[in-house]
Amino acid sequence: MKTIISRSRTILQFSLLSLAITVVTAVAAGLMLNHQAREAMIRSHVSVYPLVVEKILDLHPMLREQLAAKDAERLRWDAMVLKQELQTLGPVVSVRLWGGDGTLLWSDREPMDGGKSGRQLDAARQGAVAYAMEQPLTETLAGNVNPGTILDISIPVTREGRIAGVVELSERDEELAAGIGMQIRRTWWTITGFGGIIFLSLFVVAARANSSLNQAVNKVEQTQQVTIMALAYQAELRDAETGRHIERTSHYVRIMAEGIRKSGRYPGYLRGTYIDDIARSAPLHDIGKVAIPDSILRKPGKLTNEEFDVIKQHCVYGVKVLDEAHEKLPFQTFLELARQLILHHHERWDGAGYPAGLKGEAIPLSGRIMAIADVYDALRTKRPYKEPLSHERCVEIIRLESGKQFDPEVVRVFLSVEPKFKTISDEMNDEPALA
Ligand SMILES: [Fe+2]
Ligand SMILES: [Fe+2]
């Protein structure tokens, strides 16, 4: 169960990570593409003006002369004509004329305002057409085409191969701004579409990989379960008990562990994979019987004290088998749990059990749970030396042993789940059990 949960968490983490990467990449690509698109649109728009200005200056050659001579007085009339002609071609709102040395010769703003001209003017004085959009990109990015969007363009004017002056015009081109806004929105929609497709593709690939991984892990878990059962049968079949004993006790142990989790007692024990681990460990509880000689294990009569001491060793032998595996597979938490369960399933709450004679809560919970499951099944089923007892009689015996052989808390849980024990014992019995 834990592996399935952790794998679901992994796919969730993968999905969130791919979503984050997709969003960051899409935003970065969007910003870059929009910047380039905006620049290209403005550049193409601006490229018309130098030709237009040149044409007007050709029609009004005096203007070029006056600019070169920095004759601000005589320039005034022709400058107005220039502005009017420019306004017939585009939404020009303001014009300023500069001398080749950077002196402001004429401005349609009152009082005559030099404004910010610095770098753009310098560039024009070097012969380059320079421009700047005065509103930040974000204005159009948000789709709000600001009516105040101003495009400021500085165009160098030459006379006899030298820079005679600079024509600076400002336009409030809402059409251009709207075009840029539309282009930006189109880019974002396209990127969102592609980003969504990329994310969904990644998600589908991850989900498919996860599903194949789940199938593979389930197969490994089933193989592990079968291996454990095969190992456990080896020991059980030598004993007088039957193979179904280990299957039933595994169910009883799970029912008990789930009951304890519900009861809220021993919260420290019942975290994570404990329930799965204890149910998986239960079949191994008597694996140490493989080391007990047949003469003792299969002895039909009563055992001597010495023989019983040998039988008691099955707990220790079982742990030795597990220790071998545990060293090689330290990550298998269930092996550690199985080790405790094997070693301590014959301990008694009052300390009179074996092999360590542990008392009370010093006995690992797995041992206390297994003890009840094991004894219930032994009482309930037919053995060569005894007849099966009824479910009610088994429950009664366990209840009477509360605080003696068994942990009173675990007995309390047993009494709350005992109907489920009856169902299992009836459904998985070896012989027809007593009703
Ligand atoms: Fe045992
Ligand atoms: Fe057993």
Short mmCIF file of C-alpha atoms and ligand atoms in Angstrom, two decimals:
data_model
loop_
_atom_site.label_atom_id
_atom_site.label_comp_id
_atom_site.label_asym_id
_atom_site.label_seq_id
_atom_site.Cartn_x
_atom_site.Cartn_y
_atom_site.Cartn_z
CA MET A 1 0.00 0.00 0.00
CA LYS A 2 2.78 2.37 0.98
CA THR A 3 4.59 1.77 -2.29
CA ILE A 4 1.40 2.58 -4.24
CA ILE A 5 0.90 5.79 -2.22
CA SER A 6 4.51 6.83 -2.66
CA ARG A 7 4.30 6.11 -6.39
CA SER A 8 1.13 8.25 -6.65
CA ARG A 9 3.02 10.98 -4.81
CA THR A 10 5.89 10.61 -7.28
CA ILE A 11 3.60 11.07 -10.29
CA LEU A 12 1.99 14.08 -8.57
CA GLN A 13 5.42 15.58 -7.95
CA PHE A 14 6.42 14.84 -11.56
CA SER A 15 3.22 16.48 -12.84
CA LEU A 16 3.70 19.58 -10.70
CA LEU A 17 7.35 19.81 -11.75
CA SER A 18 6.49 19.46 -15.46
CA LEU A 19 3.70 22.02 -15.03
CA ALA A 20 6.12 24.45 -13.37
CA ILE A 21 8.78 23.88 -16.06
CA THR A 22 6.17 24.24 -18.84
CA VAL A 23 4.81 27.47 -17.35
CA VAL A 24 8.26 29.01 -16.77
CA THR A 25 9.44 28.02 -20.27
CA ALA A 26 6.21 29.29 -21.84
CA VAL A 27 6.38 32.63 -20.01
CA ALA A 28 10.05 33.09 -20.92
CA ALA A 29 9.37 32.16 -24.57
CA GLY A 30 6.29 34.42 -24.61
CA LEU A 31 8.15 37.43 -23.26
CA MET A 32 10.99 36.94 -25.73
CA LEU A 33 8.72 36.41 -28.74
CA ASN A 34 6.54 39.37 -27.79
CA HIS A 35 9.55 41.63 -27.36
CA GLN A 36 10.85 40.60 -30.77
CA ALA A 37 7.42 40.96 -32.42
CA ARG A 38 6.88 44.38 -30.87
CA GLU A 39 10.32 45.61 -31.96
CA ALA A 40 9.79 44.28 -35.50
CA MET A 41 6.40 46.01 -35.79
CA ILE A 42 7.72 49.33 -34.50
CA ARG A 43 10.84 49.11 -36.68
CA SER A 44 8.77 48.45 -39.78
CA HIS A 45 6.42 51.29 -38.85
CA VAL A 46 9.29 53.72 -38.21
CA SER A 47 11.10 52.81 -41.43
CA VAL A 48 8.57 54.78 -43.49
CA TYR A 49 9.30 58.14 -41.82
CA PRO A 50 12.87 58.82 -43.07
CA LEU A 51 11.61 58.41 -46.65
CA VAL A 52 8.67 60.70 -45.98
CA VAL A 53 10.84 63.36 -44.30
CA GLU A 54 13.33 63.18 -47.14
CA LYS A 55 10.50 63.64 -49.65
CA ILE A 56 9.13 66.68 -47.79
CA LEU A 57 12.60 68.23 -47.52
CA ASP A 58 13.04 67.74 -51.25
CA LEU A 59 9.79 69.65 -51.78
CA HIS A 60 10.91 72.37 -49.34
CA PRO A 61 14.68 72.68 -49.86
CA MET A 62 14.80 75.88 -47.77
CA LEU A 63 14.15 73.83 -44.69
CA ARG A 64 17.31 71.80 -45.17
CA GLU A 65 19.30 75.03 -45.70
CA GLN A 66 17.84 76.68 -42.60
CA LEU A 67 18.56 73.60 -40.51
CA ALA A 68 22.16 73.53 -41.69
CA ALA A 69 22.48 77.25 -40.95
CA LYS A 70 20.71 76.81 -37.59
CA ASP A 71 18.51 79.72 -38.56
CA ALA A 72 15.77 79.39 -35.97
CA GLU A 73 13.98 82.57 -37.03
CA ARG A 74 13.44 81.70 -40.68
CA LEU A 75 12.87 78.04 -39.86
CA ARG A 76 9.63 78.72 -38.10
CA TRP A 77 7.38 78.96 -41.20
CA ASP A 78 8.78 75.93 -43.02
CA ALA A 79 8.71 73.89 -39.81
CA MET A 80 4.96 74.40 -39.57
CA VAL A 81 4.59 73.21 -43.16
CA LEU A 82 6.70 70.16 -42.36
CA LYS A 83 4.49 69.34 -39.40
CA GLN A 84 1.31 69.69 -41.45
CA GLU A 85 2.66 67.48 -44.21
CA LEU A 86 3.70 64.85 -41.67
CA GLN A 87 0.26 64.98 -40.09
CA THR A 88 -1.37 64.11 -43.41
CA LEU A 89 0.58 60.86 -43.36
CA GLY A 90 0.25 59.76 -39.76
CA PRO A 91 -0.95 60.65 -36.27
CA VAL A 92 1.95 63.01 -35.59
CA VAL A 93 1.29 65.07 -32.45
CA SER A 94 4.52 66.94 -32.03
CA VAL A 95 7.60 67.99 -34.05
CA ARG A 96 10.95 69.38 -32.98
CA LEU A 97 13.90 70.41 -35.09
CA TRP A 98 17.47 70.21 -33.91
CA GLY A 99 20.71 71.60 -35.29
CA GLY A 100 23.56 69.29 -36.17
CA ASP A 101 25.28 70.33 -32.93
CA GLY A 102 22.29 69.32 -30.81
CA THR A 103 20.76 72.80 -30.36
CA LEU A 104 16.97 72.91 -30.28
CA LEU A 105 15.96 75.17 -33.18
CA TRP A 106 12.19 74.75 -33.21
CA SER A 107 9.49 73.04 -31.19
CA ASP A 108 5.71 73.11 -31.48
CA ARG A 109 5.43 72.81 -27.74
CA GLU A 110 4.97 76.01 -25.76
CA PRO A 111 7.10 77.06 -24.04
CA MET A 112 9.70 75.66 -26.39
CA ASP A 113 10.65 72.44 -24.70
CA GLY A 114 13.83 70.44 -25.25
CA GLY A 115 12.37 67.54 -23.25
CA LYS A 116 14.26 64.29 -22.97
CA SER A 117 16.40 64.05 -26.00
CA GLY A 118 19.82 62.76 -24.87
CA ARG A 119 20.76 59.40 -26.26
CA GLN A 120 18.18 59.30 -29.03
CA LEU A 121 19.24 62.72 -30.35
CA ASP A 122 22.91 61.75 -30.17
CA ALA A 123 22.21 58.63 -32.21
CA ALA A 124 20.37 60.68 -34.84
CA ARG A 125 23.23 63.19 -34.94
CA GLN A 126 25.49 60.23 -35.77
CA GLY A 127 23.27 59.44 -38.76
CA ALA A 128 21.00 56.73 -37.33
CA VAL A 129 17.21 56.76 -37.25
CA ALA A 130 16.46 56.41 -33.50
CA TYR A 131 13.13 55.78 -31.81
CA ALA A 132 11.61 54.98 -28.46
CA MET A 133 8.18 53.86 -27.31
CA GLU A 134 7.45 55.87 -24.23
CA GLN A 135 4.92 53.48 -22.68
CA PRO A 136 6.23 50.33 -21.11
CA LEU A 137 5.61 46.98 -22.81
CA THR A 138 3.37 45.81 -19.95
CA GLU A 139 0.71 48.34 -20.93
CA THR A 140 0.06 46.52 -24.17
CA LEU A 141 0.91 43.12 -22.69
CA ALA A 142 -2.13 43.37 -20.45
CA GLY A 143 -4.24 44.20 -23.48
CA ASN A 144 -4.78 47.80 -22.36
CA VAL A 145 -3.89 49.90 -25.33
CA ASN A 146 -3.02 53.12 -23.64
CA PRO A 147 -4.16 56.16 -25.66
CA GLY A 148 -1.08 57.95 -24.39
CA THR A 149 1.29 55.54 -26.13
CA ILE A 150 3.83 57.79 -27.75
CA LEU A 151 6.35 56.78 -30.36
CA ASP A 152 9.21 59.21 -30.54
CA ILE A 153 11.31 59.12 -33.74
CA SER A 154 14.48 61.08 -34.48
CA ILE A 155 15.51 61.29 -38.14
CA PRO A 156 18.87 62.71 -39.27
CA VAL A 157 18.80 65.27 -42.11
CA THR A 158 21.84 65.39 -44.37
CA ARG A 159 23.10 68.12 -46.62
CA GLU A 160 26.03 67.55 -48.93
CA GLY A 161 26.90 64.32 -47.13
CA ARG A 162 26.99 65.84 -43.64
CA ILE A 163 24.46 65.83 -40.86
CA ALA A 164 22.63 69.14 -41.12
CA GLY A 165 20.16 68.57 -38.29
CA VAL A 166 17.58 66.26 -36.81
CA VAL A 167 13.81 66.08 -37.31
CA GLU A 168 12.16 64.64 -34.20
CA LEU A 169 8.52 63.70 -34.35
CA SER A 170 6.23 62.16 -31.81
CA GLU A 171 3.17 60.22 -32.78
CA ARG A 172 0.32 58.80 -30.78
CA ASP A 173 -0.41 55.79 -32.94
CA GLU A 174 -3.30 53.89 -31.40
CA GLU A 175 -3.54 51.69 -34.46
CA LEU A 176 0.06 50.57 -34.01
CA ALA A 177 -0.45 50.05 -30.27
CA ALA A 178 -3.61 48.04 -30.94
CA GLY A 179 -1.73 45.97 -33.55
CA ILE A 180 1.03 45.27 -31.05
CA GLY A 181 -1.55 44.39 -28.37
CA MET A 182 -3.29 41.96 -30.72
CA GLN A 183 0.00 40.36 -31.72
CA ILE A 184 0.92 39.93 -28.06
CA ARG A 185 -2.43 38.36 -27.21
CA ARG A 186 -2.14 36.02 -30.20
CA THR A 187 1.33 34.94 -29.06
CA TRP A 188 0.08 34.21 -25.54
CA TRP A 189 -2.85 32.15 -26.80
CA THR A 190 -0.54 30.15 -29.09
CA ILE A 191 1.95 29.56 -26.29
CA THR A 192 -0.80 28.56 -23.85
CA GLY A 193 -2.13 26.06 -26.41
CA PHE A 194 1.27 24.53 -27.11
CA GLY A 195 2.21 24.58 -23.40
CA GLY A 196 -1.04 22.77 -22.58
CA ILE A 197 -0.38 20.13 -25.25
CA ILE A 198 3.21 19.62 -24.00
CA PHE A 199 2.05 19.35 -20.38
CA LEU A 200 -0.75 16.91 -21.21
CA SER A 201 1.64 14.78 -23.28
CA LEU A 202 4.12 14.65 -20.39
CA PHE A 203 1.29 13.79 -18.00
CA VAL A 204 0.03 10.96 -20.21
CA VAL A 205 3.58 9.56 -20.64
CA ALA A 206 4.13 9.72 -16.85
CA ALA A 207 0.77 8.13 -16.08
CA ARG A 208 1.46 5.28 -18.53
CA ALA A 209 4.96 4.76 -17.11
CA ASN A 210 3.46 4.78 -13.62
CA SER A 211 0.87 2.20 -14.58
CA SER A 212 3.51 -0.17 -16.05
CA LEU A 213 5.64 0.40 -12.95
CA ASN A 214 2.66 -0.45 -10.73
CA GLN A 215 2.09 -3.67 -12.64
CA ALA A 216 5.76 -4.61 -12.37
CA VAL A 217 5.87 -3.80 -8.64
CA ASN A 218 2.65 -5.75 -8.04
CA LYS A 219 4.21 -8.77 -9.75
CA VAL A 220 7.32 -8.44 -7.57
CA GLU A 221 5.15 -8.12 -4.44
CA GLN A 222 3.10 -11.17 -5.42
CA THR A 223 6.29 -13.13 -6.10
CA GLN A 224 7.61 -12.06 -2.71
CA GLN A 225 4.37 -13.16 -1.06
CA VAL A 226 4.46 -16.55 -2.76
CA THR A 227 8.12 -16.99 -1.76
CA ILE A 228 7.29 -16.22 1.86
CA MET A 229 4.37 -18.64 1.83
CA ALA A 230 6.47 -21.39 0.21
CA LEU A 231 9.14 -20.90 2.85
CA ALA A 232 6.56 -20.98 5.62
CA TYR A 233 4.83 -24.12 4.26
CA GLN A 234 8.13 -25.99 4.44
CA ALA A 235 8.15 -25.61 8.22
CA GLU A 236 4.42 -26.01 8.74
CA LEU A 237 4.05 -29.17 6.67
CA ARG A 238 6.64 -30.96 8.81
CA ASP A 239 4.55 -30.11 11.82
CA ALA A 240 1.20 -31.61 12.60
CA GLU A 241 -0.41 -28.33 11.58
CA THR A 242 -1.78 -27.87 8.10
CA GLY A 243 -0.84 -25.35 5.45
CA ARG A 244 -3.97 -23.29 5.96
CA HIS A 245 -2.86 -22.46 9.51
CA ILE A 246 -0.39 -19.92 8.15
CA GLU A 247 -2.94 -18.37 5.79
CA ARG A 248 -5.55 -18.03 8.53
CA THR A 249 -3.14 -16.61 11.09
CA SER A 250 -2.01 -14.04 8.53
CA HIS A 251 -5.67 -12.92 8.17
CA TYR A 252 -6.18 -12.90 11.98
CA VAL A 253 -3.06 -10.80 12.48
CA ARG A 254 -4.23 -8.27 9.89
CA ILE A 255 -7.69 -8.08 11.50
CA MET A 256 -6.08 -7.52 14.91
CA ALA A 257 -3.65 -4.86 13.62
CA GLU A 258 -6.50 -3.00 11.88
CA GLY A 259 -8.57 -3.22 15.09
CA ILE A 260 -5.68 -1.82 17.13
CA ARG A 261 -5.23 1.04 14.65
CA LYS A 262 -8.95 1.83 14.94
CA SER A 263 -8.79 1.66 18.75
CA GLY A 264 -6.13 4.38 18.81
CA ARG A 265 -3.91 2.37 21.19
CA TYR A 266 -0.23 1.92 20.39
CA PRO A 267 -0.21 4.74 17.78
CA GLY A 268 3.61 4.62 17.64
CA TYR A 269 3.52 1.07 16.27
CA LEU A 270 0.84 1.34 13.70
CA ARG A 271 2.29 3.90 11.33
CA GLY A 272 2.94 3.44 7.61
CA THR A 273 3.31 -0.13 6.43
CA TYR A 274 2.97 -1.85 9.83
CA ILE A 275 -0.32 -3.60 9.03
CA ASP A 276 0.89 -4.91 5.66
CA ASP A 277 4.24 -5.87 7.14
CA ILE A 278 2.81 -7.79 10.11
CA ALA A 279 0.32 -9.66 7.89
CA ARG A 280 3.18 -10.54 5.54
CA SER A 281 5.41 -11.63 8.44
CA ALA A 282 2.83 -13.81 10.20
CA PRO A 283 3.24 -16.89 7.95
CA LEU A 284 6.89 -17.06 8.98
CA HIS A 285 6.21 -17.29 12.74
CA ASP A 286 7.15 -20.99 13.01
CA ILE A 287 9.76 -21.10 10.25
CA GLY A 288 12.35 -22.14 12.86
CA LYS A 289 10.61 -25.53 13.11
CA VAL A 290 12.65 -26.61 10.07
CA ALA A 291 15.54 -27.06 12.51
CA ILE A 292 13.59 -29.23 15.00
CA PRO A 293 14.12 -32.99 14.57
CA ASP A 294 11.13 -34.98 13.33
CA SER A 295 11.37 -37.28 16.36
CA ILE A 296 10.35 -34.36 18.56
CA LEU A 297 8.28 -32.27 16.16
CA ARG A 298 6.09 -35.18 15.05
CA LYS A 299 6.05 -37.09 18.35
CA PRO A 300 2.47 -38.19 18.86
CA GLY A 301 2.57 -38.39 22.65
CA LYS A 302 3.39 -35.92 25.37
CA LEU A 303 6.79 -34.24 25.16
CA THR A 304 9.36 -34.50 27.91
CA ASN A 305 10.70 -31.28 29.42
CA GLU A 306 13.95 -31.70 27.48
CA GLU A 307 12.02 -32.20 24.24
CA PHE A 308 9.90 -29.16 24.94
CA ASP A 309 13.09 -27.13 25.50
CA VAL A 310 14.18 -28.16 21.99
CA ILE A 311 10.79 -27.12 20.59
CA LYS A 312 11.17 -23.73 22.28
CA GLN A 313 14.31 -23.16 20.22
CA HIS A 314 12.21 -22.79 17.03
CA CYS A 315 11.84 -19.08 17.83
CA VAL A 316 15.62 -18.61 17.89
CA TYR A 317 16.26 -20.77 14.82
CA GLY A 318 13.61 -18.80 12.90
CA VAL A 319 15.37 -15.54 13.67
CA LYS A 320 18.67 -16.98 12.40
CA VAL A 321 17.04 -17.71 9.02
CA LEU A 322 15.66 -14.16 8.91
CA ASP A 323 18.94 -12.55 9.98
CA GLU A 324 20.63 -13.98 6.91
CA ALA A 325 18.03 -12.29 4.69
CA HIS A 326 17.94 -9.12 6.78
CA GLU A 327 21.65 -8.52 6.31
CA LYS A 328 21.27 -8.74 2.56
CA LEU A 329 18.06 -6.68 2.38
CA PRO A 330 18.31 -4.05 5.13
CA PHE A 331 15.63 -1.88 3.44
CA GLN A 332 12.93 -4.51 3.96
CA THR A 333 11.15 -3.13 7.02
CA PHE A 334 8.94 -6.19 7.22
CA LEU A 335 11.96 -8.44 7.84
CA GLU A 336 12.75 -6.52 11.04
CA LEU A 337 9.12 -6.85 12.11
CA ALA A 338 9.08 -10.55 11.16
CA ARG A 339 12.20 -11.05 13.28
CA GLN A 340 10.45 -9.68 16.40
CA LEU A 341 7.28 -11.62 15.67
CA ILE A 342 9.15 -14.93 15.20
CA LEU A 343 11.27 -14.45 18.29
CA HIS A 344 8.50 -13.35 20.64
CA HIS A 345 5.24 -15.04 19.56
CA HIS A 346 5.46 -17.43 22.53
CA GLU A 347 6.12 -14.75 25.17
CA ARG A 348 3.43 -14.30 27.82
CA TRP A 349 2.12 -10.99 29.20
CA ASP A 350 2.89 -12.25 32.74
CA GLY A 351 6.51 -13.06 31.81
CA ALA A 352 6.14 -16.87 31.93
CA GLY A 353 6.63 -17.35 28.18
CA TYR A 354 9.68 -18.14 26.04
CA PRO A 355 12.35 -17.75 24.72
CA ALA A 356 13.25 -14.47 26.51
CA GLY A 357 10.60 -14.46 29.27
CA LEU A 358 9.74 -10.85 28.42
CA LYS A 359 6.88 -9.29 30.35
CA GLY A 360 4.13 -6.78 29.50
CA GLU A 361 4.92 -4.05 27.00
CA ALA A 362 8.54 -5.25 26.83
CA ILE A 363 7.17 -7.85 24.41
CA PRO A 364 7.01 -6.35 20.90
CA LEU A 365 3.41 -5.68 19.85
CA SER A 366 3.84 -7.99 16.84
CA GLY A 367 4.59 -10.88 19.25
CA ARG A 368 1.53 -10.04 21.41
CA ILE A 369 -0.75 -9.94 18.34
CA MET A 370 0.70 -13.14 16.87
CA ALA A 371 0.26 -14.95 20.19
CA ILE A 372 -3.53 -14.45 20.12
CA ALA A 373 -3.84 -15.30 16.42
CA ASP A 374 -1.73 -18.47 16.85
CA VAL A 375 -3.53 -19.69 19.97
CA TYR A 376 -6.99 -18.97 18.54
CA ASP A 377 -6.17 -21.02 15.44
CA ALA A 378 -4.62 -23.87 17.44
CA LEU A 379 -7.71 -24.07 19.68
CA ARG A 380 -10.15 -23.74 16.81
CA THR A 381 -8.68 -26.47 14.58
CA LYS A 382 -8.33 -30.20 14.90
CA ARG A 383 -4.87 -31.44 15.85
CA PRO A 384 -3.76 -35.08 16.25
CA TYR A 385 -3.93 -34.69 20.01
CA LYS A 386 -7.19 -32.67 20.27
CA GLU A 387 -10.57 -31.95 18.77
CA PRO A 388 -11.46 -28.45 17.48
CA LEU A 389 -13.19 -26.07 19.88
CA SER A 390 -16.15 -23.88 18.99
CA HIS A 391 -15.50 -20.25 18.16
CA GLU A 392 -17.31 -19.16 21.34
CA ARG A 393 -15.17 -21.47 23.50
CA CYS A 394 -11.96 -20.14 21.88
CA VAL A 395 -13.09 -16.55 22.53
CA GLU A 396 -13.86 -17.42 26.14
CA ILE A 397 -10.42 -19.02 26.71
CA ILE A 398 -8.64 -15.99 25.26
CA ARG A 399 -10.79 -13.63 27.35
CA LEU A 400 -9.88 -15.57 30.50
CA GLU A 401 -6.18 -15.37 29.62
CA SER A 402 -6.29 -11.56 29.45
CA GLY A 403 -3.55 -10.18 31.67
CA LYS A 404 -2.03 -13.68 32.07
CA GLN A 405 -0.99 -15.07 28.72
CA PHE A 406 -2.17 -12.11 26.65
CA ASP A 407 -1.96 -8.30 26.63
CA PRO A 408 -5.33 -7.06 28.04
CA GLU A 409 -5.46 -4.24 25.44
CA VAL A 410 -4.92 -6.68 22.58
CA VAL A 411 -7.56 -9.02 24.07
CA ARG A 412 -9.98 -6.07 24.23
CA VAL A 413 -9.39 -5.46 20.52
CA PHE A 414 -9.76 -9.21 19.85
CA LEU A 415 -13.15 -9.20 21.58
CA SER A 416 -14.26 -6.32 19.33
CA VAL A 417 -13.21 -8.09 16.11
CA GLU A 418 -13.80 -11.77 17.03
CA PRO A 419 -16.80 -12.17 14.61
CA LYS A 420 -14.31 -11.63 11.78
CA PHE A 421 -12.16 -14.45 13.23
CA LYS A 422 -15.21 -16.73 13.07
CA THR A 423 -15.80 -15.84 9.41
CA ILE A 424 -12.19 -16.64 8.50
CA SER A 425 -12.10 -19.86 10.52
CA ASP A 426 -15.36 -21.02 8.89
CA GLU A 427 -14.34 -20.08 5.36
CA MET A 428 -10.77 -21.42 5.53
CA ASN A 429 -11.19 -24.46 7.76
CA ASP A 430 -9.29 -27.73 7.22
CA GLU A 431 -12.00 -29.90 8.69
CA PRO A 432 -15.65 -29.07 9.14
CA ALA A 433 -15.45 -26.84 12.23
CA LEU A 434 -17.96 -26.78 15.03
CA ALA A 435 -20.59 -24.12 14.64
FE FE B 1 5.56 -21.10 17.41
FE FE B 2 1.64 -21.48 14.62
#
